[in-house]
Amino acid sequence: MGRLFGTDGVRGVANKELTPMLAFEIGRAAAFVLAEKQERPVFVIGKDTRVSGDMLENALTAGILSVGGNVIKLGVIPTPAVAYLVRHYEADAGVVISASHNSFEYNGIKIFNGDGFKLDDSIEERIEDIVLAHDFAHPEYVGEKLGRCLEGESNALHTYTEFLLGTMDRRLDGLSVVLDTANGASYQTAKMVYTALGADVTMLADEPNGININEHCGSTHPEALQAKVVEIGADIGLAFDGDADRLIVVDDRGRLVDGDRIICICARMLQEEDALFDERVTATVMSNIGLHKYLRERGITVDVTKVGDRYVLESMLKSGSVLGGEQSGHMIFLNYTTTGDGVLSSLQFMKAVLASGKKVSELRDEIEIFPQAMVNVRVMAEGKKKAFDDSEIAARSKAIEEELKGTGRVLIRPSGTEPLIRVMLEGPDEEIITKYAEELAAMIGERYGE
């Protein structure tokens, strides 16, 4: 796997790339590094519904206990719940076992610090160095020096849902809401929250069996949600991904409302409440031209970062921005939490809808989104970097932008979690930009494809 930590932790096919031994070594190294500041570091561990979660949870736990760390197991719980509960339990680190929106055979390990933020790069690098050196030398941990599994509160999920409910200042009585939980980590949380707020709730993809996570459902496959909203005449549909840190909305006409539109709608609410610090939000290079146009017309500045919620958060912490996110549905409401939280984001969106007095479809149509064409190219590992150094690809990309005459753009970037290069074009004519995207993807595939 090379260097272990990507933009979103360690990820790979469970029991092939991400093995129990590797999970053990990561747990052991993390506990050893954190023990330099706290003699017996406490870790909280949560997981999504993948079949490999139990295996990796127990291997990781064994590694932590073997060098004197202690563990609180949270069970199946959303990623953002771990970020919240690590603070609630006053633990030293929180670990999430999940591969987010990837299919069930993948899994991952992501670590938060005691404040609920992702680990500093320097700490990740130390953990990597220890794991990859394969000759970890440490004091002998036997007898009373070994760690143990601690008892947390009887219901961590209840503690987290109470926190979510505390972020909502109005009821949802009379609203028909369809929830698609991707057979993932929010399959209990989302229903509990929306039922408690009085909504008329219809559930989709809320029967996880270990292998159906993200399977034709959730934020990356919202087709069934769109159909159900139209079928029953619901007011809104809300889709989360496997670890529940993303949100995609479906309006009352069955149309998608992606992260860019969600940011716009929530930014307007915060601005009207005088709660949008410095009149700014944070977005990534993937955000649509339409987002920039809508927010600029309202005097709101957009800080642009690389793709990845860690980069969004870093920028927000520097600028003081309280709202940031990605087109894919990762939203960070920094006044409430330290990471993307799909259910919390959905509650903020519901507040914006209620405050507006409009239907979701009406709010959606106020924001003009320009067509985007995206083509993913599967490449060899070394191809990710070489493609960006390829002068012919760079020259053709520049020529295409010139042909678009300032009305569009070209973006080529590597995936942070898969062996893919993503080619994205944006412009007013979908047919033209699709043709250009396919042309560039073919160039990359011929040179660097698997």
Coordinates of C-alpha atoms in Angstrom, one line a residue:
M1 CA 0.0 0.0 0.0
G2 CA 3.0 2.3 0.1
R3 CA 2.6 5.2 2.5
L4 CA -0.4 4.3 4.6
F5 CA -2.5 7.4 5.2
G6 CA -4.2 8.9 2.2
T7 CA -6.5 12.0 2.3
D8 CA -9.1 10.0 4.3
G9 CA -7.0 7.6 6.4
V10 CA -5.9 4.0 5.5
R11 CA -8.1 2.3 3.0
G12 CA -8.1 -0.9 1.0
V13 CA -9.7 -4.3 0.3
A14 CA -10.3 -5.9 3.7
N15 CA -8.2 -9.0 4.5
K16 CA -6.2 -8.4 1.3
E17 CA -4.7 -4.9 1.5
L18 CA -6.1 -3.9 4.9
T19 CA -5.3 -7.0 6.8
P20 CA -5.9 -7.8 10.5
M21 CA -2.2 -7.7 11.0
L22 CA -1.9 -4.2 9.5
A23 CA -4.8 -3.1 11.7
F24 CA -3.0 -4.6 14.7
E25 CA 0.2 -2.7 13.8
I26 CA -1.7 0.6 13.3
G27 CA -3.4 0.2 16.7
R28 CA -0.1 -0.6 18.4
A29 CA 1.8 2.2 16.8
A30 CA -0.9 4.8 17.4
A31 CA -1.2 3.9 21.1
F32 CA 2.6 4.0 21.5
V33 CA 2.9 7.4 19.9
L34 CA 0.0 8.9 21.9
A35 CA 1.4 7.4 25.1
E36 CA 4.2 9.9 24.9
K37 CA 1.6 12.6 26.0
Q38 CA -0.7 10.4 28.0
E39 CA 0.6 7.3 29.8
R40 CA -2.5 5.2 29.1
P41 CA -4.2 6.8 26.1
V42 CA -7.9 6.0 25.7
F43 CA -9.3 5.3 22.2
V44 CA -13.0 5.2 21.2
I45 CA -13.6 3.0 18.2
G46 CA -16.7 3.1 16.0
K47 CA -17.5 1.2 12.8
D48 CA -20.0 1.1 9.9
T49 CA -22.0 -2.0 8.9
R50 CA -19.4 -3.8 6.7
V51 CA -18.9 -7.5 7.4
S52 CA -15.1 -6.9 7.9
G53 CA -15.8 -4.3 10.6
D54 CA -15.7 -6.9 13.5
M55 CA -12.4 -8.4 12.3
L56 CA -10.6 -5.1 12.0
E57 CA -12.1 -3.7 15.2
N58 CA -10.8 -6.6 17.2
A59 CA -7.4 -6.5 15.6
L60 CA -7.0 -2.8 16.1
T61 CA -8.2 -3.1 19.7
A62 CA -5.6 -5.9 20.3
G63 CA -2.9 -3.7 19.0
I64 CA -3.9 -0.8 21.3
L65 CA -4.2 -3.0 24.4
S66 CA -0.9 -4.7 23.7
V67 CA 1.0 -1.5 24.5
G68 CA -1.0 -0.3 27.4
G69 CA -3.8 1.7 25.7
N70 CA -7.4 1.4 26.7
V71 CA -10.4 1.1 24.4
I72 CA -14.1 2.1 24.5
K73 CA -16.0 0.3 21.7
L74 CA -18.9 2.3 20.4
G75 CA -20.3 -0.3 17.9
V76 CA -22.0 0.6 14.7
I77 CA -22.1 4.4 14.6
P78 CA -21.6 7.3 12.1
T79 CA -18.1 8.7 11.6
P80 CA -19.1 12.1 12.9
A81 CA -20.4 10.4 16.1
V82 CA -16.9 9.3 16.8
A83 CA -15.6 12.8 16.4
Y84 CA -18.2 14.0 18.9
L85 CA -17.9 11.1 21.4
V86 CA -14.1 11.3 21.6
R87 CA -14.7 14.7 23.3
H88 CA -17.7 13.5 25.3
Y89 CA -15.7 10.7 26.8
E90 CA -12.6 12.9 27.1
A91 CA -10.6 10.2 25.2
D92 CA -7.2 10.8 23.6
A93 CA -8.2 9.5 20.1
G94 CA -11.2 8.3 18.1
V95 CA -10.9 5.6 15.4
V96 CA -13.4 5.0 12.7
I97 CA -13.5 1.7 10.8
S98 CA -15.2 2.5 7.5
A99 CA -14.6 3.0 3.8
S100 CA -17.3 5.6 3.5
H101 CA -19.0 5.4 0.1
N102 CA -16.9 2.5 -1.3
S103 CA -18.4 -1.0 -1.8
F104 CA -18.5 -3.5 1.0
E105 CA -15.3 -5.4 0.3
Y106 CA -13.3 -2.2 1.1
N107 CA -12.7 -0.9 4.6
G108 CA -10.6 1.8 6.2
I109 CA -9.1 3.2 9.4
K110 CA -9.3 6.9 10.2
I111 CA -8.1 8.4 13.4
F112 CA -9.3 11.6 15.2
N113 CA -7.4 13.4 17.9
G114 CA -8.9 14.1 21.3
D115 CA -10.5 17.3 20.0
G116 CA -12.4 15.5 17.3
F117 CA -10.1 16.7 14.4
K118 CA -8.2 14.4 12.1
L119 CA -4.7 13.7 13.3
D120 CA -1.9 16.1 12.5
D121 CA 0.2 15.0 9.5
S122 CA 3.3 14.8 11.7
I123 CA 1.6 12.2 14.0
E124 CA 0.3 10.2 11.1
E125 CA 3.8 10.1 9.7
R126 CA 5.2 8.8 13.0
I127 CA 2.6 6.1 13.0
E128 CA 3.4 5.2 9.4
D129 CA 7.2 5.1 10.1
I130 CA 6.7 2.7 13.0
V131 CA 4.3 0.4 11.0
L132 CA 6.4 0.4 7.8
A133 CA 9.7 -0.2 9.6
H134 CA 8.6 -3.7 10.6
D135 CA 11.0 -3.6 13.6
F136 CA 9.0 -1.9 16.2
A137 CA 11.0 -1.8 19.4
H138 CA 9.2 -0.9 22.6
P139 CA 9.2 -1.6 26.4
E140 CA 7.8 -4.9 27.5
Y141 CA 4.1 -4.6 28.3
V142 CA 3.0 -7.5 30.5
G143 CA 0.8 -7.9 33.6
E144 CA -0.7 -4.7 34.8
K145 CA 0.9 -2.7 32.0
L146 CA -1.6 -4.2 29.4
G147 CA -4.6 -2.1 28.4
R148 CA -8.2 -3.1 28.7
C149 CA -11.6 -2.5 27.2
L150 CA -13.5 0.1 29.3
E151 CA -17.2 0.5 29.8
G152 CA -18.7 3.6 28.2
E153 CA -22.2 4.9 28.7
S154 CA -24.8 2.2 28.1
N155 CA -25.9 3.8 24.8
A156 CA -23.4 5.9 22.9
L157 CA -25.9 6.1 20.0
H158 CA -28.4 7.8 22.3
T159 CA -25.8 10.3 23.5
Y160 CA -25.0 11.2 19.9
T161 CA -28.6 11.6 18.8
E162 CA -29.3 13.8 21.8
F163 CA -26.5 16.0 20.6
L164 CA -28.0 16.1 17.1
L165 CA -31.4 17.0 18.4
G166 CA -29.8 19.9 20.4
T167 CA -28.7 21.5 17.1
M168 CA -32.3 21.8 15.9
D169 CA -34.5 24.6 17.2
R170 CA -37.8 23.8 15.5
R171 CA -40.2 20.9 14.9
L172 CA -40.9 19.0 11.7
D173 CA -44.5 18.1 12.4
G174 CA -46.5 17.6 9.2
L175 CA -43.5 17.2 6.9
S176 CA -43.1 14.0 4.9
V177 CA -39.5 12.9 4.8
V178 CA -37.9 9.9 3.1
L179 CA -34.5 8.8 4.5
D180 CA -32.1 6.6 2.6
T181 CA -29.4 5.4 5.1
A182 CA -27.4 3.4 2.5
N183 CA -27.6 0.3 4.7
G184 CA -24.9 2.0 6.6
A185 CA -23.9 3.6 9.9
S186 CA -26.9 6.0 10.2
Y187 CA -29.6 3.3 9.8
Q188 CA -30.7 3.9 13.4
T189 CA -29.6 7.4 14.0
A190 CA -31.4 9.2 11.2
K191 CA -34.8 7.6 12.0
M192 CA -34.5 8.3 15.7
V193 CA -33.8 12.0 15.1
Y194 CA -36.5 12.6 12.5
T195 CA -39.1 10.7 14.4
A196 CA -38.3 12.6 17.6
L197 CA -38.8 15.9 15.7
G198 CA -42.3 14.8 14.5
A199 CA -41.7 14.2 10.8
D200 CA -43.6 11.6 8.9
V201 CA -40.7 9.2 8.1
T202 CA -40.4 6.7 5.3
M203 CA -37.2 4.6 5.4
L204 CA -35.1 3.2 2.6
A205 CA -32.0 1.0 2.8
D206 CA -32.1 0.6 6.5
E207 CA -31.6 -3.2 6.8
P208 CA -27.8 -3.7 6.7
N209 CA -26.5 -7.3 6.4
G210 CA -22.8 -6.6 6.2
I211 CA -22.5 -6.7 2.4
N212 CA -25.3 -4.4 1.1
I213 CA -23.8 -1.1 2.3
N214 CA -23.9 1.5 -0.5
E215 CA -25.4 -1.1 -2.9
H216 CA -27.6 0.8 -5.3
C217 CA -28.6 3.2 -2.4
G218 CA -27.4 6.1 -0.4
S219 CA -25.9 9.4 -1.5
T220 CA -24.0 7.9 -4.4
H221 CA -27.0 6.0 -5.8
P222 CA -30.1 8.1 -5.0
E223 CA -32.3 6.8 -7.8
A224 CA -34.6 4.7 -5.5
L225 CA -34.9 7.7 -3.2
Q226 CA -35.9 10.0 -6.1
A227 CA -38.6 7.5 -7.1
K228 CA -40.0 7.1 -3.6
V229 CA -40.3 10.8 -3.0
V230 CA -42.3 11.2 -6.2
E231 CA -44.4 8.0 -5.5
I232 CA -45.6 9.1 -2.1
G233 CA -45.6 12.9 -2.6
A234 CA -43.0 13.5 0.1
D235 CA -41.7 17.0 0.9
I236 CA -38.1 16.0 0.8
G237 CA -35.7 13.0 0.5
L238 CA -32.4 12.8 2.4
A239 CA -29.6 10.3 1.4
F240 CA -26.5 9.5 3.5
D241 CA -23.5 7.4 2.6
G242 CA -22.1 4.4 4.4
D243 CA -20.5 6.2 7.3
A244 CA -23.0 9.0 7.3
D245 CA -20.7 12.0 6.8
R246 CA -22.3 12.9 3.4
L247 CA -25.7 14.3 2.5
I248 CA -27.5 14.5 -0.8
V249 CA -31.0 16.0 -0.9
V250 CA -34.0 15.1 -3.2
D251 CA -36.5 17.9 -3.7
D252 CA -40.3 17.5 -3.7
R253 CA -40.2 16.9 -7.5
G254 CA -37.7 14.1 -7.2
R255 CA -34.7 16.1 -8.4
L256 CA -31.2 16.1 -6.8
V257 CA -29.9 18.9 -4.7
D258 CA -26.2 18.3 -4.5
G259 CA -23.6 19.7 -2.1
D260 CA -23.1 23.0 -4.0
R261 CA -26.8 23.9 -3.8
I262 CA -26.9 22.8 -0.2
I263 CA -24.0 25.2 0.7
C264 CA -25.8 28.0 -1.2
I265 CA -29.1 27.5 0.6
C266 CA -27.5 27.1 4.1
A267 CA -25.1 30.1 3.5
R268 CA -28.1 32.3 2.7
M269 CA -29.8 31.2 5.9
L270 CA -26.8 31.9 8.0
Q271 CA -26.3 35.2 6.3
E272 CA -29.8 36.3 7.1
E273 CA -29.3 35.2 10.7
D274 CA -26.1 37.2 10.9
A275 CA -24.3 34.0 11.7
L276 CA -22.1 33.7 8.6
F277 CA -18.7 34.8 9.9
D278 CA -16.9 37.4 7.7
E279 CA -19.5 36.7 4.9
R280 CA -17.5 33.7 3.6
V281 CA -17.8 30.0 3.0
T282 CA -15.3 27.3 1.9
A283 CA -15.6 25.0 -1.1
T284 CA -13.3 22.9 -3.3
V285 CA -12.0 23.2 -6.8
M286 CA -14.9 20.8 -7.8
S287 CA -17.6 23.3 -6.9
N288 CA -19.7 24.5 -9.7
I289 CA -19.4 27.9 -11.3
G290 CA -23.0 28.4 -10.3
L291 CA -22.2 28.2 -6.6
H292 CA -19.6 31.0 -7.1
K293 CA -22.1 33.1 -9.1
Y294 CA -25.0 32.7 -6.5
L295 CA -22.8 33.5 -3.5
R296 CA -21.0 36.4 -5.2
E297 CA -24.3 38.1 -6.0
R298 CA -25.0 38.0 -2.2
G299 CA -21.7 39.4 -1.2
I300 CA -20.3 36.1 0.1
T301 CA -16.7 35.2 -0.5
V302 CA -15.7 31.7 -1.4
D303 CA -12.4 30.2 -0.2
V304 CA -11.3 27.4 -2.6
T305 CA -9.4 24.4 -1.5
K306 CA -8.2 21.0 -2.9
V307 CA -10.7 18.2 -2.9
G308 CA -11.0 16.5 0.5
D309 CA -12.8 17.4 3.6
R310 CA -9.5 17.6 5.5
Y311 CA -8.5 20.5 3.2
V312 CA -11.8 22.2 3.6
L313 CA -11.5 22.0 7.4
E314 CA -7.9 23.3 7.4
S315 CA -9.0 26.3 5.4
M316 CA -12.0 26.9 7.7
L317 CA -9.8 26.9 10.8
K318 CA -7.5 29.4 9.3
S319 CA -10.2 31.8 7.9
G320 CA -12.8 31.4 10.6
S321 CA -15.4 30.2 8.1
V322 CA -18.3 28.4 9.8
L323 CA -19.6 26.7 6.7
G324 CA -17.7 24.6 4.2
G325 CA -18.2 21.6 2.0
E326 CA -18.0 19.7 -1.2
Q327 CA -20.2 19.0 -4.2
S328 CA -20.3 15.4 -3.1
G329 CA -22.2 16.2 0.0
H330 CA -19.5 16.5 2.7
M331 CA -20.6 19.6 4.8
I332 CA -18.9 21.0 7.8
F333 CA -20.9 23.3 10.2
L334 CA -18.0 24.3 12.4
N335 CA -20.3 26.0 15.0
Y336 CA -21.6 22.5 15.8
T337 CA -19.0 19.9 14.9
T338 CA -15.4 19.2 13.6
T339 CA -16.1 17.0 10.6
G340 CA -18.7 16.2 7.9
D341 CA -21.9 15.0 9.4
G342 CA -24.7 14.0 7.1
V343 CA -27.5 13.9 9.6
L344 CA -26.5 17.2 11.2
S345 CA -26.2 18.8 7.8
S346 CA -29.7 17.6 6.9
L347 CA -31.1 19.2 10.0
Q348 CA -29.4 22.6 9.1
F349 CA -30.8 22.2 5.6
M350 CA -34.3 21.6 7.1
K351 CA -33.9 24.8 9.2
A352 CA -33.1 26.7 6.0
V353 CA -36.1 25.3 4.2
L354 CA -38.5 26.1 7.1
A355 CA -37.0 29.6 7.5
S356 CA -37.5 30.4 3.8
G357 CA -41.2 29.4 3.8
K358 CA -40.6 27.8 0.4
K359 CA -40.6 24.3 -1.1
V360 CA -37.3 22.6 -1.6
S361 CA -37.8 22.7 -5.3
E362 CA -38.3 26.5 -5.2
L363 CA -35.0 27.0 -3.3
R364 CA -33.2 24.6 -5.7
D365 CA -34.4 26.5 -8.8
E366 CA -33.0 29.8 -7.4
I367 CA -29.5 28.5 -8.0
E368 CA -28.3 28.0 -11.6
I369 CA -25.9 25.1 -11.9
F370 CA -23.8 24.8 -15.0
P371 CA -23.4 21.4 -16.7
Q372 CA -20.4 19.3 -15.7
A373 CA -19.0 16.2 -17.4
M374 CA -17.0 13.7 -15.3
V375 CA -15.1 10.7 -16.6
N376 CA -13.1 8.4 -14.3
V377 CA -10.0 6.7 -15.8
R378 CA -8.6 3.7 -14.0
V379 CA -4.8 3.9 -13.9
M380 CA -1.7 2.2 -12.6
A381 CA -0.5 3.4 -9.3
E382 CA 2.4 5.3 -10.8
G383 CA 0.1 6.7 -13.5
K384 CA -1.5 9.1 -11.0
K385 CA 1.6 11.3 -10.9
K386 CA 2.9 10.8 -14.4
A387 CA -0.4 12.0 -15.9
F388 CA 0.1 15.4 -14.3
D389 CA 3.6 15.7 -15.7
D390 CA 2.5 14.8 -19.2
S391 CA 3.1 17.8 -21.4
E392 CA 0.8 16.6 -24.2
I393 CA -2.1 16.2 -21.8
A394 CA -1.4 19.6 -20.2
A395 CA -1.3 21.3 -23.6
R396 CA -4.5 19.7 -24.8
S397 CA -6.3 20.8 -21.6
K398 CA -5.1 24.3 -22.1
A399 CA -6.3 24.3 -25.7
I400 CA -9.7 23.0 -24.7
E401 CA -10.1 25.8 -22.1
E402 CA -9.2 28.3 -24.8
E403 CA -11.8 26.8 -27.1
L404 CA -14.4 27.3 -24.4
K405 CA -13.6 31.0 -24.5
G406 CA -13.8 31.7 -20.9
T407 CA -17.2 30.0 -20.3
G408 CA -15.9 26.8 -18.9
R409 CA -12.9 25.0 -17.3
V410 CA -11.0 21.7 -17.2
L411 CA -10.0 20.0 -14.0
I412 CA -7.9 16.8 -13.9
R413 CA -7.2 15.3 -10.5
P414 CA -6.4 12.0 -8.8
S415 CA -8.8 10.2 -6.5
G416 CA -7.6 10.2 -2.9
T417 CA -9.1 6.8 -2.2
E418 CA -9.1 4.8 -5.5
P419 CA -6.7 4.1 -8.4
L420 CA -8.5 6.7 -10.6
I421 CA -7.9 9.9 -12.3
R422 CA -11.0 12.1 -12.6
V423 CA -11.5 14.3 -15.7
M424 CA -14.0 17.0 -15.2
L425 CA -15.2 19.7 -17.6
E426 CA -17.7 22.5 -16.9
G427 CA -19.4 24.8 -19.4
P428 CA -22.7 25.9 -20.8
D429 CA -23.0 23.1 -23.5
E430 CA -23.2 19.6 -22.0
E431 CA -22.6 17.9 -25.3
I432 CA -19.4 19.8 -26.1
I433 CA -17.9 19.4 -22.6
T434 CA -18.8 15.6 -22.6
K435 CA -16.9 15.2 -25.8
Y436 CA -13.8 17.0 -24.5
A437 CA -13.9 15.0 -21.2
E438 CA -14.0 11.7 -23.1
E439 CA -11.2 12.9 -25.3
L440 CA -8.9 13.7 -22.4
A441 CA -9.9 10.5 -20.5
A442 CA -8.9 8.5 -23.6
M443 CA -5.5 10.2 -23.7
I444 CA -4.9 9.4 -20.1
G445 CA -6.1 5.8 -20.4
E446 CA -3.9 5.1 -23.4
R447 CA -0.8 6.3 -21.6
Y448 CA -1.4 5.2 -18.0
G449 CA -4.5 2.9 -17.9
E450 CA -4.4 -0.5 -16.2

